[in-house]
C-alpha atoms as an extended CHARMM CRD file, in Angstrom:
* protein
*
       200  EXT
         1         1  MET       CA              1.5500000000       60.6570000000       46.9940000000  PROA      1               0.0000000000
         2         2  ILE       CA              2.0860000000       57.5250000000       49.0850000000  PROA      2               0.0000000000
         3         3  ILE       CA             -1.0050000000       55.8980000000       47.5350000000  PROA      3               0.0000000000
         4         4  ARG       CA              0.2410000000       56.6430000000       43.9880000000  PROA      4               0.0000000000
         5         5  LEU       CA              3.6800000000       55.2510000000       44.7820000000  PROA      5               0.0000000000
         6         6  ARG       CA              2.1260000000       52.1940000000       46.3490000000  PROA      6               0.0000000000
         7         7  ASN       CA             -0.0960000000       51.5880000000       43.2590000000  PROA      7               0.0000000000
         8         8  ARG       CA              2.9950000000       51.8740000000       41.0170000000  PROA      8               0.0000000000
         9         9  PHE       CA              4.8560000000       49.2630000000       43.0650000000  PROA      9               0.0000000000
        10        10  ILE       CA              1.8470000000       46.9390000000       42.9140000000  PROA      10              0.0000000000
        11        11  GLY       CA              1.6200000000       47.4580000000       39.1160000000  PROA      11              0.0000000000
        12        12  ILE       CA              5.3500000000       46.7790000000       38.6780000000  PROA      12              0.0000000000
        13        13  ALA       CA              5.1010000000       43.7000000000       40.9210000000  PROA      13              0.0000000000
        14        14  VAL       CA              2.1520000000       42.3610000000       38.8760000000  PROA      14              0.0000000000
        15        15  VAL       CA              3.9680000000       42.9460000000       35.5530000000  PROA      15              0.0000000000
        16        16  PHE       CA              7.1630000000       41.3700000000       36.9340000000  PROA      16              0.0000000000
        17        17  SER       CA              5.2180000000       38.3280000000       38.2610000000  PROA      17              0.0000000000
        18        18  MET       CA              3.4420000000       37.8580000000       34.9190000000  PROA      18              0.0000000000
        19        19  ALA       CA              6.7520000000       38.0710000000       33.0560000000  PROA      19              0.0000000000
        20        20  MET       CA              8.2890000000       35.4450000000       35.3610000000  PROA      20              0.0000000000
        21        21  LEU       CA              5.2840000000       33.1780000000       34.8170000000  PROA      21              0.0000000000
        22        22  PHE       CA              5.4930000000       33.6490000000       31.0400000000  PROA      22              0.0000000000
        23        23  PHE       CA              9.2080000000       32.8230000000       30.8400000000  PROA      23              0.0000000000
        24        24  ALA       CA              8.9090000000       29.9070000000       33.2580000000  PROA      24              0.0000000000
        25        25  CYS       CA              6.3920000000       28.0830000000       31.0070000000  PROA      25              0.0000000000
        26        26  THR       CA              8.6560000000       26.1640000000       28.6680000000  PROA      26              0.0000000000
        27        27  ASP       CA              7.8370000000       22.7650000000       27.1840000000  PROA      27              0.0000000000
        28        28  ASN       CA             10.2960000000       20.2460000000       28.6490000000  PROA      28              0.0000000000
        29        29  TYR       CA              8.0520000000       17.2690000000       27.8550000000  PROA      29              0.0000000000
        30        30  LYS       CA              9.9630000000       14.4950000000       26.0630000000  PROA      30              0.0000000000
        31        31  ARG       CA              7.8370000000       12.9840000000       23.3170000000  PROA      31              0.0000000000
        32        32  VAL       CA              7.9300000000        9.2370000000       22.6630000000  PROA      32              0.0000000000
        33        33  GLY       CA              6.1020000000        6.7620000000       20.4460000000  PROA      33              0.0000000000
        34        34  GLU       CA              3.6310000000        8.1910000000       17.9560000000  PROA      34              0.0000000000
        35        35  GLU       CA              4.0950000000       11.7150000000       19.3330000000  PROA      35              0.0000000000
        36        36  ALA       CA              7.8130000000       11.5960000000       18.4830000000  PROA      36              0.0000000000
        37        37  GLN       CA              7.2060000000       10.7150000000       14.8330000000  PROA      37              0.0000000000
        38        38  LYS       CA              8.2280000000       13.3910000000       12.3990000000  PROA      38              0.0000000000
        39        39  GLU       CA              5.8390000000       14.6370000000        9.7520000000  PROA      39              0.0000000000
        40        40  MET       CA              6.3750000000       12.7730000000        6.4810000000  PROA      40              0.0000000000
        41        41  TYR       CA              5.6690000000       14.5610000000        3.2370000000  PROA      41              0.0000000000
        42        42  PRO       CA              5.4450000000       12.7820000000       -0.1150000000  PROA      42              0.0000000000
        43        43  ARG       CA              7.7810000000       13.5890000000       -2.9650000000  PROA      43              0.0000000000
        44        44  GLY       CA              4.7400000000       13.8280000000       -5.1940000000  PROA      44              0.0000000000
        45        45  ILE       CA              0.9880000000       13.2350000000       -5.3940000000  PROA      45              0.0000000000
        46        46  ALA       CA             -0.7160000000       12.0300000000       -8.5740000000  PROA      46              0.0000000000
        47        47  GLU       CA             -4.4700000000       12.0730000000       -9.2000000000  PROA      47              0.0000000000
        48        48  ASN       CA             -6.1650000000        9.6990000000      -11.6510000000  PROA      48              0.0000000000
        49        49  SER       CA             -2.7940000000        8.2330000000      -12.5540000000  PROA      49              0.0000000000
        50        50  GLU       CA             -1.9180000000        5.4230000000      -14.9400000000  PROA      50              0.0000000000
        51        51  LEU       CA              1.5600000000        3.8840000000      -14.6880000000  PROA      51              0.0000000000
        52        52  THR       CA              2.8890000000        1.4780000000      -17.2980000000  PROA      52              0.0000000000
        53        53  TYR       CA              5.7090000000       -0.8880000000      -16.3370000000  PROA      53              0.0000000000
        54        54  SER       CA              7.7200000000       -2.1630000000      -19.2980000000  PROA      54              0.0000000000
        55        55  GLU       CA             10.5690000000       -4.5970000000      -19.8570000000  PROA      55              0.0000000000
        56        56  LEU       CA             13.2100000000       -4.3690000000      -22.5880000000  PROA      56              0.0000000000
        57        57  ASN       CA             14.0420000000       -7.3810000000      -24.7420000000  PROA      57              0.0000000000
        58        58  GLU       CA             17.2640000000       -5.7380000000      -25.9760000000  PROA      58              0.0000000000
        59        59  PRO       CA             19.1180000000       -2.4880000000      -25.2790000000  PROA      59              0.0000000000
        60        60  LEU       CA             17.5550000000        0.5700000000      -26.9130000000  PROA      60              0.0000000000
        61        61  GLU       CA             19.4270000000        2.6130000000      -29.4600000000  PROA      61              0.0000000000
        62        62  GLY       CA             18.0260000000        6.1180000000      -29.5140000000  PROA      62              0.0000000000
        63        63  VAL       CA             14.3300000000        6.4050000000      -28.8400000000  PROA      63              0.0000000000
        64        64  GLU       CA             12.8260000000        3.0130000000      -29.7120000000  PROA      64              0.0000000000
        65        65  ALA       CA              9.7750000000        1.8470000000      -27.8360000000  PROA      65              0.0000000000
        66        66  LYS       CA              9.1050000000       -1.1930000000      -30.0400000000  PROA      66              0.0000000000
        67        67  ALA       CA             11.5470000000       -3.3940000000      -28.1220000000  PROA      67              0.0000000000
        68        68  ALA       CA              9.6730000000       -2.8630000000      -24.8180000000  PROA      68              0.0000000000
        69        69  ASN       CA              7.0130000000       -5.2620000000      -23.5600000000  PROA      69              0.0000000000
        70        70  ASN       CA              4.3520000000       -4.0080000000      -21.1660000000  PROA      70              0.0000000000
        71        71  ILE       CA              4.4240000000       -6.0480000000      -17.9680000000  PROA      71              0.0000000000
        72        72  ALA       CA              1.7740000000       -4.1740000000      -15.9860000000  PROA      72              0.0000000000
        73        73  VAL       CA             -0.5110000000       -1.1530000000      -16.1010000000  PROA      73              0.0000000000
        74        74  LEU       CA             -1.5170000000        0.3800000000      -12.7630000000  PROA      74              0.0000000000
        75        75  ARG       CA             -4.4480000000        2.8040000000      -12.4230000000  PROA      75              0.0000000000
        76        76  SER       CA             -5.3940000000        4.6720000000       -9.2520000000  PROA      76              0.0000000000
        77        77  PRO       CA             -7.5510000000        7.6760000000       -8.2570000000  PROA      77              0.0000000000
        78        78  ILE       CA             -4.7090000000        9.0210000000       -6.0710000000  PROA      78              0.0000000000
        79        79  ALA       CA             -1.1070000000        7.9440000000       -5.4600000000  PROA      79              0.0000000000
        80        80  TYR       CA              1.4310000000        9.2460000000       -2.9390000000  PROA      80              0.0000000000
        81        81  ASN       CA              5.1300000000        8.8950000000       -3.7590000000  PROA      81              0.0000000000
        82        82  TYR       CA              7.2740000000        8.4410000000       -0.6260000000  PROA      82              0.0000000000
        83        83  GLU       CA             10.4390000000        7.4640000000       -2.5400000000  PROA      83              0.0000000000
        84        84  ASN       CA             12.2840000000       10.2210000000       -0.6270000000  PROA      84              0.0000000000
        85        85  LEU       CA             12.3040000000        8.2020000000        2.6570000000  PROA      85              0.0000000000
        86        86  LEU       CA             14.9360000000        5.7430000000        3.9070000000  PROA      86              0.0000000000
        87        87  PHE       CA             12.4090000000        2.9240000000        3.3340000000  PROA      87              0.0000000000
        88        88  PRO       CA             10.7530000000        4.1420000000        0.1150000000  PROA      88              0.0000000000
        89        89  TYR       CA              7.2330000000        3.2200000000       -0.9200000000  PROA      89              0.0000000000
        90        90  ARG       CA              4.2230000000        4.3000000000       -2.9910000000  PROA      90              0.0000000000
        91        91  LEU       CA              0.8280000000        4.5330000000       -1.3210000000  PROA      91              0.0000000000
        92        92  PHE       CA             -2.6050000000        4.1070000000       -2.9480000000  PROA      92              0.0000000000
        93        93  PRO       CA             -5.1020000000        4.9390000000       -0.1600000000  PROA      93              0.0000000000
        94        94  GLU       CA             -8.2100000000        5.0430000000       -2.3870000000  PROA      94              0.0000000000
        95        95  GLY       CA             -7.5580000000        1.7720000000       -4.1540000000  PROA      95              0.0000000000
        96        96  LEU       CA             -5.9660000000        0.6110000000       -7.3780000000  PROA      96              0.0000000000
        97        97  GLU       CA             -6.4090000000       -1.6350000000      -10.4010000000  PROA      97              0.0000000000
        98        98  VAL       CA             -3.4950000000       -3.4930000000      -11.9610000000  PROA      98              0.0000000000
        99        99  ASP       CA             -3.3650000000       -5.3860000000      -15.2620000000  PROA      99              0.0000000000
       100       100  PHE       CA             -0.5120000000       -7.9460000000      -15.4070000000  PROA      100             0.0000000000
       101       101  PHE       CA              0.4840000000       -9.3140000000      -18.8160000000  PROA      101             0.0000000000
       102       102  ASP       CA              2.0610000000      -12.7290000000      -19.3800000000  PROA      102             0.0000000000
       103       103  GLU       CA              4.4390000000      -13.7730000000      -22.2050000000  PROA      103             0.0000000000
       104       104  ASN       CA              1.4780000000      -14.2730000000      -24.5740000000  PROA      104             0.0000000000
       105       105  GLY       CA              0.1010000000      -10.7920000000      -23.8270000000  PROA      105             0.0000000000
       106       106  GLU       CA             -2.8810000000      -12.1800000000      -21.8800000000  PROA      106             0.0000000000
       107       107  LYS       CA             -4.0990000000      -10.0040000000      -19.0350000000  PROA      107             0.0000000000
       108       108  ASN       CA             -4.5760000000      -10.8440000000      -15.3380000000  PROA      108             0.0000000000
       109       109  LYS       CA             -6.5580000000       -8.2060000000      -13.4210000000  PROA      109             0.0000000000
       110       110  VAL       CA             -6.2240000000       -7.2450000000       -9.7430000000  PROA      110             0.0000000000
       111       111  ARG       CA             -8.4130000000       -4.7950000000       -7.7920000000  PROA      111             0.0000000000
       112       112  ALA       CA             -8.0320000000       -3.6340000000       -4.1810000000  PROA      112             0.0000000000
       113       113  ASP       CA             -9.3590000000       -0.8730000000       -1.9050000000  PROA      113             0.0000000000
       114       114  TYR       CA             -5.8560000000        0.0320000000       -0.6790000000  PROA      114             0.0000000000
       115       115  GLY       CA             -2.3000000000       -0.6870000000       -1.7620000000  PROA      115             0.0000000000
       116       116  ILE       CA              1.3740000000       -0.1150000000       -0.9400000000  PROA      116             0.0000000000
       117       117  ILE       CA              4.3440000000       -0.8300000000       -3.1950000000  PROA      117             0.0000000000
       118       118  TYR       CA              7.5890000000       -1.1460000000       -1.2080000000  PROA      118             0.0000000000
       119       119  SER       CA             10.4130000000       -0.1940000000       -3.5750000000  PROA      119             0.0000000000
       120       120  ALA       CA             13.2720000000       -1.4980000000       -1.4080000000  PROA      120             0.0000000000
       121       121  THR       CA             11.8640000000       -5.0290000000       -1.1340000000  PROA      121             0.0000000000
       122       122  ASN       CA              9.8130000000       -5.1530000000       -4.3860000000  PROA      122             0.0000000000
       123       123  LEU       CA              6.7980000000       -6.2770000000       -2.3560000000  PROA      123             0.0000000000
       124       124  ILE       CA              3.2300000000       -5.1820000000       -3.1160000000  PROA      124             0.0000000000
       125       125  ASP       CA              0.6750000000       -5.2260000000       -0.2820000000  PROA      125             0.0000000000
       126       126  LEU       CA             -2.9840000000       -5.1220000000       -1.3960000000  PROA      126             0.0000000000
       127       127  GLN       CA             -5.7650000000       -4.7540000000        1.1730000000  PROA      127             0.0000000000
       128       128  GLY       CA             -9.5600000000       -4.6310000000        1.2460000000  PROA      128             0.0000000000
       129       129  ASN       CA            -11.7990000000       -6.5530000000       -1.1690000000  PROA      129             0.0000000000
       130       130  VAL       CA             -8.8680000000       -7.8810000000       -3.1940000000  PROA      130             0.0000000000
       131       131  VAL       CA             -9.9990000000       -9.6400000000       -6.3810000000  PROA      131             0.0000000000
       132       132  LEU       CA             -7.6070000000      -11.3520000000       -8.8090000000  PROA      132             0.0000000000
       133       133  GLU       CA             -8.9640000000      -12.5780000000      -12.1600000000  PROA      133             0.0000000000
       134       134  THR       CA             -7.1710000000      -14.5040000000      -14.9210000000  PROA      134             0.0000000000
       135       135  PRO       CA             -8.0290000000      -14.5300000000      -18.6490000000  PROA      135             0.0000000000
       136       136  ASP       CA             -9.3870000000      -18.0980000000      -18.3750000000  PROA      136             0.0000000000
       137       137  GLY       CA            -11.9130000000      -17.0260000000      -15.6990000000  PROA      137             0.0000000000
       138       138  LYS       CA            -10.1650000000      -18.1330000000      -12.4980000000  PROA      138             0.0000000000
       139       139  LYS       CA            -10.9650000000      -15.7860000000       -9.6230000000  PROA      139             0.0000000000
       140       140  LEU       CA             -9.4510000000      -15.2950000000       -6.1640000000  PROA      140             0.0000000000
       141       141  GLU       CA            -11.1560000000      -13.1310000000       -3.5180000000  PROA      141             0.0000000000
       142       142  THR       CA             -9.4490000000      -12.2520000000       -0.2080000000  PROA      142             0.0000000000
       143       143  PRO       CA             -9.1170000000       -9.3030000000        2.2240000000  PROA      143             0.0000000000
       144       144  GLN       CA             -5.3120000000       -9.0720000000        1.7790000000  PROA      144             0.0000000000
       145       145  LEU       CA             -2.8230000000      -10.2520000000       -0.8260000000  PROA      145             0.0000000000
       146       146  TYR       CA              0.9470000000       -9.8790000000       -1.2190000000  PROA      146             0.0000000000
       147       147  TYR       CA              2.9170000000      -10.0270000000       -4.4510000000  PROA      147             0.0000000000
       148       148  ASP       CA              6.6680000000      -10.6700000000       -4.3650000000  PROA      148             0.0000000000
       149       149  GLN       CA              7.8360000000       -9.1180000000       -7.6450000000  PROA      149             0.0000000000
       150       150  ASP       CA             11.3600000000      -10.5820000000       -7.4930000000  PROA      150             0.0000000000
       151       151  ASN       CA             10.1370000000      -14.1840000000       -7.2340000000  PROA      151             0.0000000000
       152       152  GLN       CA              6.8260000000      -13.5700000000       -9.0630000000  PROA      152             0.0000000000
       153       153  TRP       CA              5.0570000000      -15.2370000000       -6.1510000000  PROA      153             0.0000000000
       154       154  ILE       CA              1.6580000000      -14.2860000000       -4.6810000000  PROA      154             0.0000000000
       155       155  PHE       CA              0.4880000000      -15.2060000000       -1.1760000000  PROA      155             0.0000000000
       156       156  THR       CA             -2.0510000000      -14.4900000000        1.5580000000  PROA      156             0.0000000000
       157       157  GLN       CA             -2.5510000000      -15.6280000000        5.1500000000  PROA      157             0.0000000000
       158       158  GLU       CA             -6.1740000000      -14.4660000000        5.1540000000  PROA      158             0.0000000000
       159       159  VAL       CA             -9.3890000000      -16.3070000000        4.2780000000  PROA      159             0.0000000000
       160       160  PHE       CA             -9.9990000000      -16.7170000000        0.5490000000  PROA      160             0.0000000000
       161       161  LYS       CA            -12.4680000000      -17.9400000000       -2.0280000000  PROA      161             0.0000000000
       162       162  PHE       CA            -11.0350000000      -19.4280000000       -5.2280000000  PROA      162             0.0000000000
       163       163  THR       CA            -13.2990000000      -20.1060000000       -8.2150000000  PROA      163             0.0000000000
       164       164  ASN       CA            -12.0670000000      -22.2340000000      -11.1160000000  PROA      164             0.0000000000
       165       165  PRO       CA            -14.5690000000      -22.4170000000      -14.0000000000  PROA      165             0.0000000000
       166       166  GLU       CA            -12.3830000000      -24.9070000000      -15.9280000000  PROA      166             0.0000000000
       167       167  ASP       CA            -13.2350000000      -27.7450000000      -13.5660000000  PROA      167             0.0000000000
       168       168  GLY       CA            -16.2560000000      -26.0820000000      -11.9410000000  PROA      168             0.0000000000
       169       169  THR       CA            -14.7490000000      -25.9100000000       -8.4330000000  PROA      169             0.0000000000
       170       170  ILE       CA            -15.1730000000      -23.3410000000       -5.6720000000  PROA      170             0.0000000000
       171       171  MET       CA            -12.6740000000      -23.5830000000       -2.8200000000  PROA      171             0.0000000000
       172       172  ASP       CA            -12.8480000000      -21.7070000000        0.5140000000  PROA      172             0.0000000000
       173       173  GLY       CA             -9.8760000000      -21.6650000000        2.8400000000  PROA      173             0.0000000000
       174       174  GLU       CA             -7.3200000000      -19.7550000000        4.8270000000  PROA      174             0.0000000000
       175       175  GLY       CA             -3.7990000000      -19.0560000000        3.5910000000  PROA      175             0.0000000000
       176       176  MET       CA             -2.6330000000      -19.6650000000        0.0360000000  PROA      176             0.0000000000
       177       177  ASP       CA              0.4220000000      -19.1080000000       -2.1280000000  PROA      177             0.0000000000
       178       178  PHE       CA              0.7800000000      -19.4850000000       -5.8850000000  PROA      178             0.0000000000
       179       179  ASN       CA              2.6770000000      -18.3860000000       -8.9770000000  PROA      179             0.0000000000
       180       180  ARG       CA              1.6570000000      -15.4200000000      -11.1170000000  PROA      180             0.0000000000
       181       181  GLU       CA             -0.0820000000      -17.5640000000      -13.7510000000  PROA      181             0.0000000000
       182       182  LEU       CA             -2.1100000000      -19.4420000000      -11.0730000000  PROA      182             0.0000000000
       183       183  SER       CA             -0.9020000000      -22.7190000000      -12.6000000000  PROA      183             0.0000000000
       184       184  PHE       CA              0.5200000000      -23.8580000000       -9.2250000000  PROA      184             0.0000000000
       185       185  LEU       CA             -1.6020000000      -23.3990000000       -6.0750000000  PROA      185             0.0000000000
       186       186  ASN       CA             -0.7690000000      -24.2870000000       -2.4900000000  PROA      186             0.0000000000
       187       187  ALA       CA             -3.7900000000      -23.8550000000       -0.1850000000  PROA      187             0.0000000000
       188       188  HSD       CA             -2.7290000000      -23.9700000000        3.4880000000  PROA      188             0.0000000000
       189       189  LYS       CA             -6.1500000000      -24.8200000000        4.9230000000  PROA      189             0.0000000000
       190       190  THR       CA             -9.4280000000      -25.5060000000        3.1390000000  PROA      190             0.0000000000
       191       191  TYR       CA            -12.8640000000      -25.8180000000        4.7070000000  PROA      191             0.0000000000
       192       192  GLY       CA            -16.5500000000      -25.5280000000        4.0750000000  PROA      192             0.0000000000
       193       193  LEU       CA            -18.3310000000      -26.6950000000        0.9790000000  PROA      193             0.0000000000
       194       194  MET       CA            -16.2430000000      -27.4700000000       -2.0890000000  PROA      194             0.0000000000
       195       195  THR       CA            -18.1800000000      -27.8240000000       -5.3240000000  PROA      195             0.0000000000
       196       196  ILE       CA            -16.5700000000      -30.1670000000       -7.8500000000  PROA      196             0.0000000000
       197       197  LYS       CA            -17.9680000000      -30.6400000000      -11.3270000000  PROA      197             0.0000000000
       198       198  GLU       CA            -18.2810000000      -34.3010000000      -12.3160000000  PROA      198             0.0000000000
       199       199  LYS       CA            -16.9210000000      -35.4480000000      -15.6530000000  PROA      199             0.0000000000
       200       200  GLU       CA            -19.5670000000      -36.6500000000      -18.0660000000  PROA      200             0.0000000000
């Protein structure tokens, strides 16, 4: 009888100790930095998307698409829409291609391995093997390129290679800014071999 009673007390003591241990293990660790970041979920995800940006010459009456001019066409294998955040943006993690059209309808092409469009600032950030080509054959290659949509100004602080078939020049350098038509260029630093075609 005494042994049974003793075993019961030991069993109750073990259960009580385990319960105390279980309830005492609470997470009081205060998370900071990257651990404190909340999960962000996109408003939408689009696969193999094609977005067309248009501009109206005059106000539309009813459903008239003739008055709209296409400014750009953006294609991407996958796009994440984070327009639901305080600082909204669109993310293109697997790259994108953009065709920009000028007033004459001529097309400038841009390709990049990765891109972000910041809606609040109208800034586009292109990264990884960025190539910009104009209809007259000018070509800019750089690892990163920014496009300020409000001012229609393009710039990079990275190394670049600029090829101009009109005058047969190839320019290497670091840092450049220019207008959308590439008619005005400001190279911050040039170096290496520059090939210049001589006039006959």
